[in-house]
CSV table of C-alpha atoms in Angstrom, one decimal:
chain,number,residue,atom,x,y,z
A,22,UNK,CA,16.5,11.1,-7.8
A,23,UNK,CA,17.3,7.6,-6.5
A,24,UNK,CA,21.0,7.9,-5.6
A,25,UNK,CA,22.0,5.8,-2.6
A,26,UNK,CA,20.3,2.4,-3.1
A,27,UNK,CA,21.9,1.1,0.1
A,28,UNK,CA,19.5,3.2,2.1
A,29,UNK,CA,17.0,0.4,1.5
A,30,UNK,CA,19.4,-2.2,2.9
A,31,UNK,CA,20.2,-0.1,5.9
A,32,UNK,CA,16.5,0.0,6.8
A,33,UNK,CA,15.6,-3.6,5.9
A,34,UNK,CA,18.3,-6.2,5.2
A,35,UNK,CA,16.9,-8.8,2.8
A,36,UNK,CA,18.2,-12.3,2.9
A,37,UNK,CA,21.9,-13.2,3.4
A,38,UNK,CA,24.1,-16.5,1.5
A,39,UNK,CA,26.7,-18.6,3.2
A,40,UNK,CA,30.3,-17.4,3.7
A,41,UNK,CA,31.9,-20.0,1.4
A,42,UNK,CA,31.8,-20.4,-2.3
A,43,UNK,CA,29.0,-22.6,-3.7
A,44,UNK,CA,29.9,-25.5,-5.9
A,45,UNK,CA,30.3,-24.7,-9.6
A,46,UNK,CA,30.8,-20.9,-9.6
A,47,UNK,CA,34.2,-19.3,-9.4
A,48,UNK,CA,34.9,-15.6,-8.8
A,49,UNK,CA,37.4,-13.8,-11.1
A,50,UNK,CA,40.6,-12.6,-9.4
A,51,UNK,CA,40.1,-9.3,-7.7
A,52,UNK,CA,36.3,-9.4,-7.8
A,53,UNK,CA,33.9,-9.4,-4.8
A,54,UNK,CA,31.5,-12.1,-5.8
A,55,UNK,CA,30.4,-14.0,-8.9
A,56,UNK,CA,26.6,-14.4,-9.1
A,57,UNK,CA,25.7,-16.6,-12.0
A,58,UNK,CA,27.0,-14.9,-15.1
A,59,UNK,CA,27.4,-11.6,-13.4
A,60,UNK,CA,30.6,-10.4,-11.7
A,61,UNK,CA,30.3,-7.9,-8.8
A,62,UNK,CA,33.3,-5.7,-8.9
A,63,UNK,CA,35.2,-3.9,-6.1
A,64,UNK,CA,34.2,-0.6,-7.8
A,65,UNK,CA,30.5,-1.5,-7.4
A,66,UNK,CA,31.0,-2.3,-3.7
A,67,UNK,CA,32.8,1.0,-3.2
A,68,UNK,CA,29.8,2.7,-4.7
A,69,UNK,CA,27.5,1.0,-2.2
A,70,UNK,CA,29.8,2.0,0.7
A,71,UNK,CA,29.8,5.6,-0.5
A,72,UNK,CA,26.0,5.5,-0.5
A,73,UNK,CA,26.1,4.2,3.1
A,74,UNK,CA,28.5,6.9,4.2
A,75,UNK,CA,26.2,9.5,2.7
A,76,UNK,CA,23.2,8.0,4.5
A,77,UNK,CA,25.1,8.1,7.8
A,78,UNK,CA,26.0,11.8,7.1
A,79,UNK,CA,22.3,12.6,6.4
A,80,UNK,CA,21.4,11.1,9.7
A,81,UNK,CA,24.2,13.1,11.4
A,82,UNK,CA,25.9,9.9,12.5
A,83,UNK,CA,29.5,8.9,12.4
A,84,UNK,CA,30.3,6.2,9.8
A,85,UNK,CA,31.8,3.1,11.4
A,86,UNK,CA,35.5,2.7,11.3
A,87,UNK,CA,37.0,0.0,9.2
A,88,UNK,CA,37.6,-3.2,11.2
A,89,UNK,CA,34.8,-2.6,13.7
A,90,UNK,CA,31.8,-4.8,14.1
A,91,UNK,CA,29.5,-2.0,12.9
A,92,UNK,CA,31.6,-1.5,9.8
A,93,UNK,CA,31.6,-5.2,9.0
A,94,UNK,CA,27.8,-5.2,9.2
A,95,UNK,CA,27.5,-2.4,6.7
A,96,UNK,CA,30.1,-3.9,4.5
A,97,UNK,CA,28.3,-7.3,4.4
A,98,UNK,CA,25.0,-5.6,3.8
A,99,UNK,CA,26.5,-3.9,0.8
A,100,UNK,CA,27.8,-7.2,-0.6
A,101,UNK,CA,24.3,-8.8,0.0
A,102,UNK,CA,22.6,-5.9,-1.8
A,103,UNK,CA,24.9,-6.4,-4.8
A,104,UNK,CA,24.2,-10.1,-4.8
A,105,UNK,CA,20.5,-9.4,-4.7
A,106,UNK,CA,20.9,-6.9,-7.5
A,107,UNK,CA,22.8,-9.3,-9.7
A,108,UNK,CA,20.1,-11.9,-9.2
A,109,UNK,CA,17.4,-9.4,-10.0
A,110,UNK,CA,19.1,-8.3,-13.2
A,111,UNK,CA,19.6,-11.8,-14.5
A,112,UNK,CA,16.0,-12.8,-13.6
A,113,UNK,CA,14.7,-9.7,-15.3
A,114,UNK,CA,16.6,-10.7,-18.4
A,115,UNK,CA,15.2,-14.2,-18.2
A,116,UNK,CA,11.7,-13.0,-17.9
A,117,UNK,CA,12.0,-10.5,-20.8
A,118,UNK,CA,12.0,-7.3,-18.7
A,119,UNK,CA,15.7,-6.7,-18.5
A,120,UNK,CA,17.1,-3.2,-18.3
A,121,UNK,CA,18.9,-2.3,-21.5
A,122,UNK,CA,21.4,0.5,-21.8
A,123,UNK,CA,18.7,2.4,-23.8
A,124,UNK,CA,16.2,2.0,-21.0
A,125,UNK,CA,18.7,3.1,-18.3
A,126,UNK,CA,19.8,6.1,-20.4
A,127,UNK,CA,16.1,7.1,-20.9
A,128,UNK,CA,15.4,6.9,-17.2
A,129,UNK,CA,18.4,8.9,-16.3
A,130,UNK,CA,17.5,11.5,-18.9
A,131,UNK,CA,14.0,11.8,-17.5
A,132,UNK,CA,15.5,12.2,-14.0
A,133,UNK,CA,17.9,14.9,-15.2
A,134,UNK,CA,15.0,16.8,-16.8
A,135,UNK,CA,12.7,16.6,-13.9
A,136,UNK,CA,15.2,17.2,-11.1
A,137,UNK,CA,17.9,19.3,-12.7
A,138,UNK,CA,16.2,21.2,-15.5
A,139,UNK,CA,18.0,19.0,-18.1
A,140,UNK,CA,21.5,20.1,-16.8
A,141,UNK,CA,24.1,17.4,-17.1
A,142,UNK,CA,26.4,19.5,-14.9
A,143,UNK,CA,23.9,19.6,-12.1
A,144,UNK,CA,23.3,15.9,-12.3
A,145,UNK,CA,27.0,15.2,-12.2
A,146,UNK,CA,27.3,17.4,-9.2
A,147,UNK,CA,24.5,15.6,-7.4
A,148,UNK,CA,26.2,12.2,-8.1
A,149,UNK,CA,29.5,13.5,-6.9
A,150,UNK,CA,27.9,14.8,-3.7
A,151,UNK,CA,26.9,11.3,-3.0
A,152,UNK,CA,30.5,10.2,-3.2
A,153,UNK,CA,29.7,8.2,-6.4
A,154,UNK,CA,31.3,7.9,-9.8
A,155,UNK,CA,28.9,8.1,-12.7
A,156,UNK,CA,29.4,4.4,-13.4
A,157,UNK,CA,28.6,3.5,-9.8
A,158,UNK,CA,25.5,5.6,-10.0
A,159,UNK,CA,24.4,3.8,-13.2
A,160,UNK,CA,24.9,0.4,-11.4
A,161,UNK,CA,22.6,1.4,-8.6
A,162,UNK,CA,20.0,2.7,-10.9
A,163,UNK,CA,20.1,-0.4,-13.0
A,164,UNK,CA,19.6,-2.6,-10.0
A,165,UNK,CA,16.6,-0.6,-8.8
A,166,UNK,CA,15.0,-0.6,-12.3
A,167,UNK,CA,15.4,-4.3,-12.6
A,168,UNK,CA,13.8,-4.9,-9.2
A,169,UNK,CA,10.9,-2.6,-10.2
A,170,UNK,CA,10.4,-4.4,-13.5
A,171,UNK,CA,10.4,-7.8,-11.8
A,172,UNK,CA,7.9,-6.7,-9.2
A,173,UNK,CA,5.6,-5.4,-11.9
A,174,UNK,CA,5.9,-8.6,-14.0
A,175,UNK,CA,5.3,-10.9,-11.1
A,176,UNK,CA,2.5,-8.9,-9.6
A,177,UNK,CA,0.7,-8.6,-12.9
A,178,UNK,CA,0.8,-12.4,-13.2
A,179,UNK,CA,-1.0,-12.9,-9.9
A,180,UNK,CA,-4.7,-13.8,-10.0
A,181,UNK,CA,-7.5,-14.5,-7.7
A,182,UNK,CA,-9.6,-17.5,-8.9
A,183,UNK,CA,-13.4,-17.8,-8.6
A,184,UNK,CA,-12.9,-20.7,-6.2
A,185,UNK,CA,-10.7,-18.5,-3.9
A,186,UNK,CA,-13.1,-15.6,-4.0
A,187,UNK,CA,-16.2,-17.8,-3.4
A,188,UNK,CA,-14.5,-19.5,-0.5
A,189,UNK,CA,-13.8,-16.1,1.0
A,190,UNK,CA,-17.4,-15.0,0.5
A,191,UNK,CA,-18.7,-18.2,2.2
A,192,UNK,CA,-16.5,-17.5,5.2
A,193,UNK,CA,-17.3,-13.8,5.5
A,194,UNK,CA,-21.0,-13.6,4.5
A,195,UNK,CA,-21.7,-11.5,7.5
A,196,UNK,CA,-19.5,-8.7,6.0
A,197,UNK,CA,-21.8,-8.6,3.0
A,198,UNK,CA,-25.0,-8.2,4.9
A,199,UNK,CA,-27.0,-5.0,4.4
A,200,UNK,CA,-29.1,-4.0,7.4
A,201,UNK,CA,-32.8,-3.1,7.1
A,202,UNK,CA,-33.3,0.5,5.9
A,203,UNK,CA,-36.0,3.1,5.4
A,204,UNK,CA,-36.2,6.5,3.7
A,205,UNK,CA,-37.6,9.1,6.0
A,206,UNK,CA,-37.5,12.8,6.6
A,207,UNK,CA,-37.4,14.8,9.8
A,208,UNK,CA,-37.4,18.3,11.4
A,209,UNK,CA,-35.1,18.8,14.3
A,210,UNK,CA,-35.6,21.6,16.8
A,211,UNK,CA,-34.3,22.3,20.3
A,212,UNK,CA,-37.5,23.0,22.2
A,213,UNK,CA,-40.5,20.7,22.7
A,214,UNK,CA,-42.9,23.6,22.5
A,215,UNK,CA,-41.8,24.4,19.0
A,216,UNK,CA,-41.8,20.8,18.0
A,217,UNK,CA,-45.5,20.5,19.3
A,218,UNK,CA,-46.4,23.6,17.3
A,219,UNK,CA,-44.8,22.3,14.1
A,220,UNK,CA,-46.5,18.9,14.5
A,221,UNK,CA,-49.9,20.5,14.8
A,222,UNK,CA,-49.2,22.6,11.7
A,223,UNK,CA,-48.1,19.5,9.8
A,224,UNK,CA,-51.3,17.7,10.8
A,225,UNK,CA,-53.3,20.7,9.5
A,226,UNK,CA,-51.6,20.4,6.0
A,227,UNK,CA,-48.5,22.6,6.3
A,228,UNK,CA,-45.6,21.9,3.9
A,229,UNK,CA,-43.1,19.6,5.5
A,230,UNK,CA,-40.3,20.9,3.2
A,231,UNK,CA,-41.0,24.5,4.0
A,232,UNK,CA,-41.0,23.9,7.8
A,233,UNK,CA,-37.7,22.0,7.4
A,234,UNK,CA,-36.2,24.9,5.5
A,235,UNK,CA,-37.4,27.4,8.1
A,236,UNK,CA,-36.9,25.6,11.4
A,237,UNK,CA,-34.8,22.5,11.3
A,238,UNK,CA,-31.4,22.7,13.0
A,239,UNK,CA,-30.1,19.5,11.2
A,240,UNK,CA,-27.7,21.0,8.7
A,241,UNK,CA,-26.9,17.6,7.2
A,242,UNK,CA,-30.4,17.0,5.9
A,243,UNK,CA,-31.8,20.6,5.7
A,244,UNK,CA,-30.8,21.1,2.1
A,245,UNK,CA,-32.7,17.9,1.0
A,246,UNK,CA,-35.9,18.8,2.8
A,247,UNK,CA,-35.0,16.7,5.8
A,248,UNK,CA,-34.8,13.6,3.8
A,249,UNK,CA,-32.3,10.8,4.7
A,250,UNK,CA,-32.0,7.0,4.7
A,251,UNK,CA,-32.0,5.4,8.1
A,252,UNK,CA,-29.9,2.2,7.9
A,253,UNK,CA,-30.7,0.3,11.0
A,254,UNK,CA,-28.0,0.7,13.6
A,255,UNK,CA,-26.7,4.0,12.3
A,256,UNK,CA,-29.1,6.4,14.1
A,257,UNK,CA,-29.8,6.9,17.8
A,258,UNK,CA,-32.3,4.3,19.2
A,259,UNK,CA,-35.0,6.8,20.0
A,260,UNK,CA,-35.1,8.0,16.4
A,261,UNK,CA,-34.9,4.5,14.9
A,262,UNK,CA,-37.6,3.0,17.1
A,263,UNK,CA,-40.1,5.5,15.8
A,264,UNK,CA,-38.8,5.6,12.2
A,265,UNK,CA,-39.2,1.9,11.7
A,266,UNK,CA,-42.6,1.8,13.5
A,267,UNK,CA,-44.4,4.4,11.4
A,268,UNK,CA,-46.7,3.5,8.5
A,269,UNK,CA,-45.7,4.9,5.1
A,270,UNK,CA,-46.4,8.6,5.0
A,271,UNK,CA,-47.3,8.7,8.7
A,272,UNK,CA,-45.9,11.7,10.7
A,273,UNK,CA,-44.7,11.0,14.2
A,274,UNK,CA,-45.4,13.1,17.3
A,275,UNK,CA,-42.3,14.9,18.6
A,276,UNK,CA,-39.5,12.4,19.6
A,277,UNK,CA,-36.8,13.3,22.0
A,278,UNK,CA,-33.1,12.3,21.6
A,279,UNK,CA,-29.8,13.7,22.7
A,280,UNK,CA,-29.9,16.0,19.7
A,281,UNK,CA,-33.2,17.6,20.4
A,282,UNK,CA,-36.8,17.0,19.3
A,283,UNK,CA,-37.5,15.2,16.0
A,284,UNK,CA,-40.7,15.1,14.0
A,285,UNK,CA,-40.3,12.1,11.6
A,286,UNK,CA,-42.2,11.1,8.5
A,287,UNK,CA,-41.8,7.7,6.9
A,288,UNK,CA,-41.5,8.2,3.1
A,289,UNK,CA,-41.5,4.5,2.0
A,290,UNK,CA,-41.7,0.9,3.2
A,291,UNK,CA,-38.9,-0.7,5.2
A,292,UNK,CA,-36.3,-2.3,3.0
A,293,UNK,CA,-35.5,-5.7,4.7
A,294,UNK,CA,-31.9,-6.8,5.5
A,295,UNK,CA,-30.3,-8.9,2.8
A,296,UNK,CA,-27.0,-10.6,2.1
A,297,UNK,CA,-25.2,-9.6,-1.1
A,298,UNK,CA,-24.9,-12.6,-3.4
A,299,UNK,CA,-21.6,-13.9,-4.5
A,300,UNK,CA,-22.3,-12.7,-8.0
A,301,UNK,CA,-22.8,-9.2,-6.7
A,302,UNK,CA,-19.8,-9.3,-4.4
A,303,UNK,CA,-17.3,-11.2,-6.5
A,304,UNK,CA,-15.5,-8.3,-8.2
A,305,UNK,CA,-15.1,-6.5,-4.9
A,306,UNK,CA,-13.7,-9.6,-3.2
A,307,UNK,CA,-11.3,-10.4,-6.0
A,308,UNK,CA,-10.0,-6.8,-5.8
A,309,UNK,CA,-9.5,-7.1,-2.0
A,310,UNK,CA,-7.7,-10.4,-2.3
A,311,UNK,CA,-5.5,-9.3,-5.2
A,312,UNK,CA,-3.0,-7.4,-3.1
A,313,UNK,CA,-2.2,-10.3,-0.7
A,314,UNK,CA,-2.0,-12.6,-3.8
A,315,UNK,CA,0.5,-10.3,-5.4
A,316,UNK,CA,2.6,-10.1,-2.2
A,317,UNK,CA,2.6,-13.9,-1.9
A,318,UNK,CA,3.6,-14.3,-5.6
A,319,UNK,CA,6.5,-11.9,-5.1
A,320,UNK,CA,7.6,-13.7,-2.0
A,321,UNK,CA,7.5,-17.1,-3.7
A,322,UNK,CA,9.3,-15.7,-6.7
A,323,UNK,CA,12.1,-14.2,-4.5
A,324,UNK,CA,12.5,-17.4,-2.5
A,325,UNK,CA,12.7,-19.5,-5.6
A,326,UNK,CA,15.2,-17.2,-7.3
A,327,UNK,CA,17.4,-17.0,-4.3
A,328,UNK,CA,17.4,-20.8,-3.8
A,329,UNK,CA,18.2,-21.3,-7.4
A,330,UNK,CA,21.3,-19.1,-7.3
A,331,UNK,CA,22.4,-20.5,-4.0
A,332,UNK,CA,22.8,-23.9,-5.6
A,333,UNK,CA,26.2,-23.5,-7.1
A,334,UNK,CA,25.9,-20.1,-8.7
A,335,UNK,CA,27.5,-17.8,-6.0
A,336,UNK,CA,31.2,-17.7,-5.3
A,337,UNK,CA,33.1,-15.1,-3.3
A,338,UNK,CA,36.4,-13.5,-4.1
A,339,UNK,CA,39.3,-13.7,-1.7
A,340,UNK,CA,38.5,-11.8,1.5
A,341,UNK,CA,34.8,-11.4,0.8
A,342,UNK,CA,31.7,-13.2,2.2
A,343,UNK,CA,28.1,-12.7,3.4
A,344,UNK,CA,25.3,-14.8,4.9
A,345,UNK,CA,23.0,-14.4,2.0
A,346,UNK,CA,22.1,-18.0,1.3
A,347,UNK,CA,21.8,-19.0,5.0
A,348,UNK,CA,19.4,-16.2,5.7
A,349,UNK,CA,17.5,-16.7,2.4
A,350,UNK,CA,16.8,-20.3,3.5
A,351,UNK,CA,15.6,-19.2,6.9
A,352,UNK,CA,13.3,-16.5,5.3
A,353,UNK,CA,11.9,-19.1,2.9
A,354,UNK,CA,11.1,-21.5,5.7
A,355,UNK,CA,9.2,-18.8,7.6
A,356,UNK,CA,7.1,-17.6,4.6
């Protein structure tokens, strides 16, 4: 249940908008702020403050007293959140993903079913516990749904071009290099005397697989007959030096390492190191670059939307203000 949208603001305050009215917009008498075609009402602001009080209570903290600097900060944050919400709702409408009453009702119905067993009374009680009226709760839900819809719409439109992916591959070719490798098998035991005995038996024609099964202490390779792929740089030096020096099918004399005594057999030729081609790596690269591309698209979209509304589409009612546009301009300059 997503009651208490101001919790997000209390954790991270998004941009703020100058304290004076901007140009052409005018706020209806008794309202908090006019944002484009949408009026933010005192009731909506009270709902945000109720969410803030509940957040403070959940953190076992005293809610600031009216008139204090701390209270003014929370109050202004609530105003900024509602400005942001009004922008998101109008942008969602413009981009064809607006939140209709039907969509809102459906979301709340699903929430009621999942969290309250379909009980309207239990949902109402939870809303009241947050200090909200049902209409205030619906306002906060609508804002969050609009934000989610916009994020999905903008993120889905972000793409990584072939040119971007290829430029990344050219710059990071070393990350797509596969070291030399070789398929081998080995028997690992603790004592050299046993290793010497097993080596002699192997040279006389004993089954490597059977000896692995009976004697090897390497649990990682025992079930595969001691078989493993040695990718250069991944095994201890003593092991690798011998593994890459053997002829195919040759069996080594016992080799000592920190793990014990190895008897190694090379099962195939050395596979040389190679660099994965762009054609082979392109899909992986594009997927890796998509997340940052989506984040950039979202930031650009947000900066553009805020800047657009801050040019004459935001006006505050008497006694209300925030630093939304000033902070939005600073944030855009840094991004």
